[in-house]
Amino acid sequence: MNTNKLKAYAPKARVDFMEAVKNRAAKLGIFEDHISDITIDGDSAIIEKEVYTRKQGQQRNQLVKRIEALGTHDGKFVHKYGFNQFINETAFTWFNRLTAIRYMEVNEYLDHGFRVLSKAEGAQFGEGFEILNSAADVADDLGLNKEQIIDMVLDGNKEEELYRTLLLGQCHKLSEAMPFMFEKLDDATELLLPDNLTKTDSILKSLINDLPEYEVEWTNIEIIGWLYQFYISEHKDAVIGKVVKSEDIPAATQLFTPNWIVKYLVQNSLGRQWLATYPDSDLKEKMEYYITPAEQSNDVIEQLKAITPTSIDPEEIKVLDPACGSGHILVEVYEVLREIYLERGYRLREIPELILTKNIYGLDIDDRAAQMAAFAVLMKAREDDKRIFIRDIKLNIHSIQSTENLNINQLWADLDLDGNKQTGSMDDLFAEPPLELVEPTKESKVYLDLLRYLKEQFIDAKNLGSLIEVENQYLVPLTELQGKLADKNQGDEPIATLAAGALLPIVEQATILARQYAVVVANPPYMGSKYQTPLVKKHLKDNFKGYEKDLFSAFIIRNLQLTREHGELGFMTPFVWMFLSSYEQLRNKLVEDHILSSLVQLEYSGFDGATVPICTFTISKKYITNYKSNYIRLSEFKGVKNQAPKTLEAINNRNCGWFFETMPDDFKKLPGNPIAYWITDNLRNVYVNSPKADNKSTSVVGLQTGDNDRFMRFWYEINISNFSDNFESTDDTIDSSIKWVPYNKGGAYRKWYGNRDYVVNWQHDGHEIRNFKDSKGKLRSRPQNTQFYFKESITWSEITSSWKSFRFNEKGSISDVKGQSAYFDVYESMVSALCWLNSNVVEVLTKVQNPTLSFQSGDYRNLPLPELNMECIKYGKEAIDIVKEDWDSFELSNRFTVSPLINTNDRLEDSYQSYLLKGTSAKNRLKEIEEHINQYLISRFNIDNDVRAYVTDEQITLKVNPSYRYGEYNLERFRCDTIIEFLSYFIGCYMGRYTLEKPGIMYAKEKNSMFNLLNDQNRFKTFPADDDGIVPLADEDWVFEDDATARFREFVKTVWGEDYLQENLDFVAESLCLDAIKAKKDESSTETIRRYFSMQFYKDHLKTYKKRPIYWLFSSGKAKAFECLVYLHRYNEGTLSRMRTEYVTPLMGKLESRKNILEDSKATASGAELRAIDKELKTIEKKQAELVTFDEELKHLAEMKISLDLDDGVKVNYGKFGNLLADVKAIHGKNPEVIK
């Protein structure tokens, strides 16, 4: 079904319907903030000076009571909350009703034969309504007063009133067959039927015009489910990713099941059960998604024969969808059951009623969804039986109701099953108001006790739904009580009728939950424990221990309880349960106690509506040793459109390559029982014949600080003299004044070595972290497994990319909870393990154990860990060295020494080519190493059909490898980035961070402390550092003599000499124009470099330093009157004063002088020259105005002598300078503060 128009219409319709209902409610004095008074006098009711009938006044009071009920929780009423829920509920009700009528009129299901919402097939809104033209003809059919209808017709001015009367009459008529969706006569919701139904602003207009019947499949009942899905889509988006309130659970968990998956589920559960008894049935040919069971061993065949019935009575097949939503699954159940009945010789006209009353059962917590499910099934029956609407059929599809507001004692008294008056007395009845009651008879007491039991079970029904357990022992008394209540509900005692009406839905839903079914099929709700309400979380913990990780997991267990022995089940769920350790108990349950009969694993993006990857599977509630099941793996077929065709292809061609036959018993051979159905015996034997990683190493969870913003920094933010990576144990830190140590926090995809970005405060053995408590004295941090702190290890990231990557972590660091680590006693064993872990074999095995993006310590411990030979270990050591050298060649490493472009060559381009050649050589060598290790392992385990030795260039994790760095071999971008990195190195040399005299960081302390001493020691002799750590970024060459561009020219000349200076500058400019900035015609190389420093350098710096810059951009504003970089580690209390006196104040004079020169030159300028002068003058005037404002704030802040504590980090310190700094919000997280 093409759903594009439905997707566009339904969310907008939700807004329109809610607004229309609000407007209607306002006319009745019902507002978001109050309820207007009402006066009922005689036959009239007065609201806001408007006169209504007494009946309308009474109906309005019913609406107010509904708001009070919806707004009351735990005895507290919040009007606004109740009002909003009420408007949402009522708008949804009318949306359901009108779309249902539209479906019926298009399909000609309305008994009178006239269209209600349109004029004719294909007609647009505005062309009239067929029912208006035939109003007198339909009056009797709709139970309306024909004379009144004729009078309205003849009046000629009452079209709106007439149409409203006819539409409500149609609703009343439909309530006879569909009381679940259409109100009975005098129902209060008719007051809120929106106004202007026949006018141009009618809510019907978009329903008719935006969903034309010749473009939208109104003949397919599936349309009702899709409309519901899209109607709630915006509400769903708003609540997803949060702790969900009880009223939002339906929106958060409803997911319309695609048609092909519905067919697969029903055909391989209900259809499978029928074909097990009748293998020659023609039904098989009619079920395109049915998967023929795999060929079994003789022993399995004999076991199956023993438990398979020789015959099945179709009328005894009970099928339940316990989370039925809009009924898509139940519609397919109907289709398959109809074929079964026809096969057994039933007449078509008698089948619908049998299916609806004997076979199909559905439950949902959402009232509107259950309405549509019942409607959908009834419409399916209408296709086969034109008289189904008059057969007075009671469907077994219900919205589960709460008993929270039911007073069982009062209702029991009103019900008066024994026919007695209230004369006796009874004690406390579950804290309800005591009533004087006749002691019930022995028979009736069973029912009273049962009602009390149901009261307790269903108090939280709207949160828990079908997870509520009703013991099977109550089925008989429940069935009996249901019959008695049905009789009372049809009786002539008003009080007893009302009581029975209140209790009957509770007993009906309890009866359904007390049964066991031949088949249970569901797309259960998905909601992880993180987003569950406390009530739901507690219920799962108390009643579904071990399965409480997600709602769907608990639902699977509950549905197994609802299924009879040897019954069949089908589900669509996230596929995380197949692999994650948190679902191991569920896997054990399914594999050890039941048969996972078939499964289809969708590709990650294979289901449009889900935010998680999906699988769909069937279960037989029985266990047979060595049973062989069917599996389809769609992992290689991206996108929604591929999933159904590729599933069909696999069903029809088992040799396609993605169809597998595997015994679930084989899953038990793997640690954690992952549902790894696609692996071969040889790959499985890698586990069987190798020791587990857990036996050869120790993998533990690392430090949890409790507040990373407080205790963690990037290493380059801090005073480098307060950092050490030389500690070997926590004991070494006890008396040390060193505050910061390396902190391993995982990071991006990188093998062998690297991702050494962070530091953590572990001063005095982590005293601050160890004593970090909340306001109640509870420890917030978790300094766990401290005996492993500062030990060398193998580490990896908990959240990974498409590929896993493992790294050597040197001594001296602490691991975070996200930086998973494994520790070894012997270095060579660790290198051996690292070679194994970075191999393609483990890449395949990790996807067997856990194909999600998460890889935790538990996953590592379950891996096999064979010992590799000495040759592989030698290769592993070389790989570590190669990647370590690569990591340290970039300035984000604290062991960075010098730009790789600075060497003995005379020309910068030659330096670049040498660097590129060296990088390519390193990449090729590392690739050779990895492929050699892969080939060794493939040969050793005889898995050449399972794993390839080849490693793609993108998997060689060197920053000098463009294919890894960019995901493609982009040499132009690499050249540009290399020059950008060189320019950053130059800025570092100019600032004094680096020097040409000595490799490594020269100065990264704070407050410019001891910098002059370094100067005195000639540490910056070859290329002098700036005196004050302030580097202006001028956009024109006349502004400052020592700006970044001028000094860069000097730097290039110093490094490579004057002979090739221009050629080298040209190479820099050309490189920048390859990716960083666009080339400009007739621009010199120096001008291009100047433009880069002015426009782009700081953006690149922020990106490189992950929004924690060490060179801060002080900027006057958009006009760029003044901009300069200040080196964070050299900033001191006098920096702003020096900036003002040495740069800003002189600049004011220069701008004025430049302005005067331009004014004087106007006298001799020609037309084009004059325009250019005027343009520059306007620019200067803007800069002057901007500079005055900047200077005022600079002066104010300079006088404050702001001091920085680098331990606070860049994010905090960057926010101390008001509007003086650029990109404050991006770095500090908030807009600039007004400094007073």
PDB file of N, CA and C in Angstrom, residues 165-222:
ATOM      1  N   THR A 165     -27.833  16.257  11.807  1.00  0.00           N
ATOM      2  CA  THR A 165     -28.838  15.303  12.297  1.00  0.00           C
ATOM      3  C   THR A 165     -28.692  13.955  11.593  1.00  0.00           C
ATOM      4  N   LEU A 166     -28.493  14.014  10.289  1.00  0.00           N
ATOM      5  CA  LEU A 166     -28.345  12.769   9.523  1.00  0.00           C
ATOM      6  C   LEU A 166     -27.064  12.023   9.909  1.00  0.00           C
ATOM      7  N   LEU A 167     -25.989  12.770  10.104  1.00  0.00           N
ATOM      8  CA  LEU A 167     -24.708  12.133  10.457  1.00  0.00           C
ATOM      9  C   LEU A 167     -24.801  11.481  11.838  1.00  0.00           C
ATOM     10  N   LEU A 168     -25.387  12.173  12.784  1.00  0.00           N
ATOM     11  CA  LEU A 168     -25.562  11.575  14.107  1.00  0.00           C
ATOM     12  C   LEU A 168     -26.512  10.381  14.046  1.00  0.00           C
ATOM     13  N   GLY A 169     -27.542  10.482  13.201  1.00  0.00           N
ATOM     14  CA  GLY A 169     -28.456   9.348  13.018  1.00  0.00           C
ATOM     15  C   GLY A 169     -27.711   8.141  12.464  1.00  0.00           C
ATOM     16  N   GLN A 170     -26.793   8.398  11.527  1.00  0.00           N
ATOM     17  CA  GLN A 170     -25.991   7.298  10.977  1.00  0.00           C
ATOM     18  C   GLN A 170     -25.133   6.656  12.073  1.00  0.00           C
ATOM     19  N   CYS A 171     -24.562   7.509  12.921  1.00  0.00           N
ATOM     20  CA  CYS A 171     -23.741   6.990  14.027  1.00  0.00           C
ATOM     21  C   CYS A 171     -24.587   6.151  14.979  1.00  0.00           C
ATOM     22  N   HIS A 172     -25.793   6.641  15.296  1.00  0.00           N
ATOM     23  CA  HIS A 172     -26.678   5.880  16.190  1.00  0.00           C
ATOM     24  C   HIS A 172     -27.039   4.539  15.574  1.00  0.00           C
ATOM     25  N   LYS A 173     -27.294   4.547  14.288  1.00  0.00           N
ATOM     26  CA  LYS A 173     -27.652   3.302  13.605  1.00  0.00           C
ATOM     27  C   LYS A 173     -26.497   2.315  13.636  1.00  0.00           C
ATOM     28  N   LEU A 174     -25.281   2.799  13.378  1.00  0.00           N
ATOM     29  CA  LEU A 174     -24.116   1.917  13.368  1.00  0.00           C
ATOM     30  C   LEU A 174     -23.780   1.398  14.758  1.00  0.00           C
ATOM     31  N   SER A 175     -24.238   2.101  15.787  1.00  0.00           N
ATOM     32  CA  SER A 175     -23.954   1.636  17.156  1.00  0.00           C
ATOM     33  C   SER A 175     -24.617   0.284  17.434  1.00  0.00           C
ATOM     34  N   GLU A 176     -25.655  -0.069  16.681  1.00  0.00           N
ATOM     35  CA  GLU A 176     -26.308  -1.362  16.877  1.00  0.00           C
ATOM     36  C   GLU A 176     -25.372  -2.513  16.526  1.00  0.00           C
ATOM     37  N   ALA A 177     -24.581  -2.319  15.458  1.00  0.00           N
ATOM     38  CA  ALA A 177     -23.632  -3.370  15.052  1.00  0.00           C
ATOM     39  C   ALA A 177     -22.251  -3.134  15.615  1.00  0.00           C
ATOM     40  N   MET A 178     -21.920  -1.866  15.881  1.00  0.00           N
ATOM     41  CA  MET A 178     -20.565  -1.514  16.319  1.00  0.00           C
ATOM     42  C   MET A 178     -20.603  -0.594  17.527  1.00  0.00           C
ATOM     43  N   PRO A 179     -21.125  -1.053  18.658  1.00  0.00           N
ATOM     44  CA  PRO A 179     -21.195  -0.193  19.850  1.00  0.00           C
ATOM     45  C   PRO A 179     -19.821   0.201  20.363  1.00  0.00           C
ATOM     46  N   PHE A 180     -18.800  -0.537  19.957  1.00  0.00           N
ATOM     47  CA  PHE A 180     -17.431  -0.237  20.395  1.00  0.00           C
ATOM     48  C   PHE A 180     -16.895   1.036  19.757  1.00  0.00           C
ATOM     49  N   MET A 181     -17.477   1.463  18.627  1.00  0.00           N
ATOM     50  CA  MET A 181     -16.966   2.639  17.918  1.00  0.00           C
ATOM     51  C   MET A 181     -17.981   3.766  17.835  1.00  0.00           C
ATOM     52  N   PHE A 182     -19.267   3.437  17.691  1.00  0.00           N
ATOM     53  CA  PHE A 182     -20.296   4.448  17.530  1.00  0.00           C
ATOM     54  C   PHE A 182     -21.182   4.510  18.760  1.00  0.00           C
ATOM     55  N   GLU A 183     -21.509   5.745  19.148  1.00  0.00           N
ATOM     56  CA  GLU A 183     -22.237   5.925  20.396  1.00  0.00           C
ATOM     57  C   GLU A 183     -23.689   5.475  20.275  1.00  0.00           C
ATOM     58  N   LYS A 184     -24.202   5.106  21.421  1.00  0.00           N
ATOM     59  CA  LYS A 184     -25.633   4.827  21.473  1.00  0.00           C
ATOM     60  C   LYS A 184     -26.373   6.161  21.475  1.00  0.00           C
ATOM     61  N   LEU A 185     -27.669   6.106  21.298  1.00  0.00           N
ATOM     62  CA  LEU A 185     -28.492   7.322  21.298  1.00  0.00           C
ATOM     63  C   LEU A 185     -28.264   8.091  22.598  1.00  0.00           C
ATOM     64  N   ASP A 186     -28.129   9.394  22.488  1.00  0.00           N
ATOM     65  CA  ASP A 186     -27.948  10.300  23.623  1.00  0.00           C
ATOM     66  C   ASP A 186     -26.550  10.250  24.226  1.00  0.00           C
ATOM     67  N   ASP A 187     -25.588   9.609  23.557  1.00  0.00           N
ATOM     68  CA  ASP A 187     -24.227   9.609  24.081  1.00  0.00           C
ATOM     69  C   ASP A 187     -23.697  11.037  24.091  1.00  0.00           C
ATOM     70  N   ALA A 188     -22.971  11.400  25.147  1.00  0.00           N
ATOM     71  CA  ALA A 188     -22.563  12.788  25.332  1.00  0.00           C
ATOM     72  C   ALA A 188     -21.570  13.261  24.275  1.00  0.00           C
ATOM     73  N   THR A 189     -20.812  12.361  23.684  1.00  0.00           N
ATOM     74  CA  THR A 189     -19.801  12.802  22.710  1.00  0.00           C
ATOM     75  C   THR A 189     -20.404  13.457  21.479  1.00  0.00           C
ATOM     76  N   GLU A 190     -21.727  13.245  21.234  1.00  0.00           N
ATOM     77  CA  GLU A 190     -22.336  13.872  20.064  1.00  0.00           C
ATOM     78  C   GLU A 190     -22.349  15.390  20.201  1.00  0.00           C
ATOM     79  N   LEU A 191     -22.274  15.890  21.436  1.00  0.00           N
ATOM     80  CA  LEU A 191     -22.208  17.336  21.641  1.00  0.00           C
ATOM     81  C   LEU A 191     -20.938  17.926  21.048  1.00  0.00           C
ATOM     82  N   LEU A 192     -19.889  17.112  20.932  1.00  0.00           N
ATOM     83  CA  LEU A 192     -18.590  17.610  20.483  1.00  0.00           C
ATOM     84  C   LEU A 192     -18.284  17.265  19.033  1.00  0.00           C
ATOM     85  N   LEU A 193     -19.311  16.818  18.307  1.00  0.00           N
ATOM     86  CA  LEU A 193     -19.134  16.678  16.873  1.00  0.00           C
ATOM     87  C   LEU A 193     -18.853  18.072  16.316  1.00  0.00           C
ATOM     88  N   PRO A 194     -17.700  18.249  15.633  1.00  0.00           N
ATOM     89  CA  PRO A 194     -17.304  19.595  15.186  1.00  0.00           C
ATOM     90  C   PRO A 194     -18.375  20.308  14.366  1.00  0.00           C
ATOM     91  N   ASP A 195     -18.299  21.632  14.388  1.00  0.00           N
ATOM     92  CA  ASP A 195     -19.226  22.480  13.642  1.00  0.00           C
ATOM     93  C   ASP A 195     -18.816  22.590  12.175  1.00  0.00           C
ATOM     94  N   ASN A 196     -19.674  23.245  11.404  1.00  0.00           N
ATOM     95  CA  ASN A 196     -19.392  23.620  10.003  1.00  0.00           C
ATOM     96  C   ASN A 196     -19.029  22.420   9.137  1.00  0.00           C
ATOM     97  N   LEU A 197     -19.766  21.348   9.304  1.00  0.00           N
ATOM     98  CA  LEU A 197     -19.450  20.121   8.564  1.00  0.00           C
ATOM     99  C   LEU A 197     -19.684  20.275   7.063  1.00  0.00           C
ATOM    100  N   THR A 198     -20.585  21.148   6.691  1.00  0.00           N
ATOM    101  CA  THR A 198     -20.878  21.327   5.256  1.00  0.00           C
ATOM    102  C   THR A 198     -20.175  22.547   4.666  1.00  0.00           C
ATOM    103  N   LYS A 199     -19.456  23.299   5.515  1.00  0.00           N
ATOM    104  CA  LYS A 199     -18.841  24.546   5.064  1.00  0.00           C
ATOM    105  C   LYS A 199     -17.436  24.293   4.496  1.00  0.00           C
ATOM    106  N   THR A 200     -16.842  25.343   3.948  1.00  0.00           N
ATOM    107  CA  THR A 200     -15.529  25.198   3.297  1.00  0.00           C
ATOM    108  C   THR A 200     -14.409  24.886   4.291  1.00  0.00           C
ATOM    109  N   ASP A 201     -14.628  25.216   5.575  1.00  0.00           N
ATOM    110  CA  ASP A 201     -13.599  24.912   6.579  1.00  0.00           C
ATOM    111  C   ASP A 201     -13.909  23.618   7.336  1.00  0.00           C
ATOM    112  N   SER A 202     -14.730  22.786   6.748  1.00  0.00           N
ATOM    113  CA  SER A 202     -15.134  21.524   7.376  1.00  0.00           C
ATOM    114  C   SER A 202     -13.939  20.582   7.561  1.00  0.00           C
ATOM    115  N   ILE A 203     -13.942  19.838   8.676  1.00  0.00           N
ATOM    116  CA  ILE A 203     -12.901  18.830   8.883  1.00  0.00           C
ATOM    117  C   ILE A 203     -13.044  17.683   7.885  1.00  0.00           C
ATOM    118  N   LEU A 204     -14.200  17.600   7.220  1.00  0.00           N
ATOM    119  CA  LEU A 204     -14.404  16.551   6.219  1.00  0.00           C
ATOM    120  C   LEU A 204     -13.694  16.856   4.905  1.00  0.00           C
ATOM    121  N   LYS A 205     -13.364  18.122   4.692  1.00  0.00           N
ATOM    122  CA  LYS A 205     -12.822  18.528   3.398  1.00  0.00           C
ATOM    123  C   LYS A 205     -11.514  17.804   3.092  1.00  0.00           C
ATOM    124  N   SER A 206     -10.584  17.809   4.038  1.00  0.00           N
ATOM    125  CA  SER A 206      -9.289  17.162   3.781  1.00  0.00           C
ATOM    126  C   SER A 206      -9.427  15.644   3.754  1.00  0.00           C
ATOM    127  N   LEU A 207     -10.365  15.108   4.529  1.00  0.00           N
ATOM    128  CA  LEU A 207     -10.583  13.657   4.515  1.00  0.00           C
ATOM    129  C   LEU A 207     -11.005  13.194   3.111  1.00  0.00           C
ATOM    130  N   ILE A 208     -11.849  13.975   2.464  1.00  0.00           N
ATOM    131  CA  ILE A 208     -12.337  13.594   1.135  1.00  0.00           C
ATOM    132  C   ILE A 208     -11.331  13.976   0.042  1.00  0.00           C
ATOM    133  N   ASN A 209     -10.826  15.212   0.109  1.00  0.00           N
ATOM    134  CA  ASN A 209      -9.988  15.710  -0.991  1.00  0.00           C
ATOM    135  C   ASN A 209      -8.536  15.241  -0.914  1.00  0.00           C
ATOM    136  N   ASP A 210      -7.990  15.128   0.307  1.00  0.00           N
ATOM    137  CA  ASP A 210      -6.577  14.744   0.440  1.00  0.00           C
ATOM    138  C   ASP A 210      -6.374  13.242   0.321  1.00  0.00           C
ATOM    139  N   LEU A 211      -7.476  12.483   0.489  1.00  0.00           N
ATOM    140  CA  LEU A 211      -7.380  11.019   0.364  1.00  0.00           C
ATOM    141  C   LEU A 211      -8.378  10.532  -0.679  1.00  0.00           C
ATOM    142  N   PRO A 212      -8.190  10.944  -1.938  1.00  0.00           N
ATOM    143  CA  PRO A 212      -9.158  10.575  -2.987  1.00  0.00           C
ATOM    144  C   PRO A 212      -9.207   9.068  -3.184  1.00  0.00           C
ATOM    145  N   GLU A 213     -10.402   8.551  -3.377  1.00  0.00           N
ATOM    146  CA  GLU A 213     -10.572   7.095  -3.430  1.00  0.00           C
ATOM    147  C   GLU A 213      -9.939   6.467  -4.656  1.00  0.00           C
ATOM    148  N   TYR A 214      -9.666   7.265  -5.688  1.00  0.00           N
ATOM    149  CA  TYR A 214      -9.023   6.691  -6.869  1.00  0.00           C
ATOM    150  C   TYR A 214      -7.491   6.662  -6.721  1.00  0.00           C
ATOM    151  N   GLU A 215      -6.956   7.279  -5.636  1.00  0.00           N
ATOM    152  CA  GLU A 215      -5.512   7.245  -5.391  1.00  0.00           C
ATOM    153  C   GLU A 215      -5.166   6.482  -4.106  1.00  0.00           C
ATOM    154  N   VAL A 216      -6.074   6.487  -3.164  1.00  0.00           N
ATOM    155  CA  VAL A 216      -5.838   5.829  -1.873  1.00  0.00           C
ATOM    156  C   VAL A 216      -6.684   4.565  -1.821  1.00  0.00           C
ATOM    157  N   GLU A 217      -6.123   3.498  -1.294  1.00  0.00           N
ATOM    158  CA  GLU A 217      -6.797   2.201  -1.294  1.00  0.00           C
ATOM    159  C   GLU A 217      -7.856   2.101  -0.196  1.00  0.00           C
ATOM    160  N   TRP A 218      -8.974   2.795  -0.407  1.00  0.00           N
ATOM    161  CA  TRP A 218     -10.072   2.729   0.563  1.00  0.00           C
ATOM    162  C   TRP A 218     -10.748   1.361   0.558  1.00  0.00           C
ATOM    163  N   THR A 219     -10.453   0.545  -0.427  1.00  0.00           N
ATOM    164  CA  THR A 219     -11.043  -0.806  -0.457  1.00  0.00           C
ATOM    165  C   THR A 219     -10.231  -1.800   0.361  1.00  0.00           C
ATOM    166  N   ASN A 220      -9.086  -1.370   0.867  1.00  0.00           N
ATOM    167  CA  ASN A 220      -8.211  -2.236   1.664  1.00  0.00           C
ATOM    168  C   ASN A 220      -8.337  -1.837   3.131  1.00  0.00           C
ATOM    169  N   ILE A 221      -8.791  -2.762   3.966  1.00  0.00           N
ATOM    170  CA  ILE A 221      -9.021  -2.446   5.383  1.00  0.00           C
ATOM    171  C   ILE A 221      -7.730  -2.045   6.090  1.00  0.00           C
ATOM    172  N   GLU A 222      -6.587  -2.367   5.485  1.00  0.00           N
ATOM    173  CA  GLU A 222      -5.291  -1.983   6.047  1.00  0.00           C
ATOM    174  C   GLU A 222      -5.180  -0.466   6.205  1.00  0.00           C
TER     175      GLU A 222
END
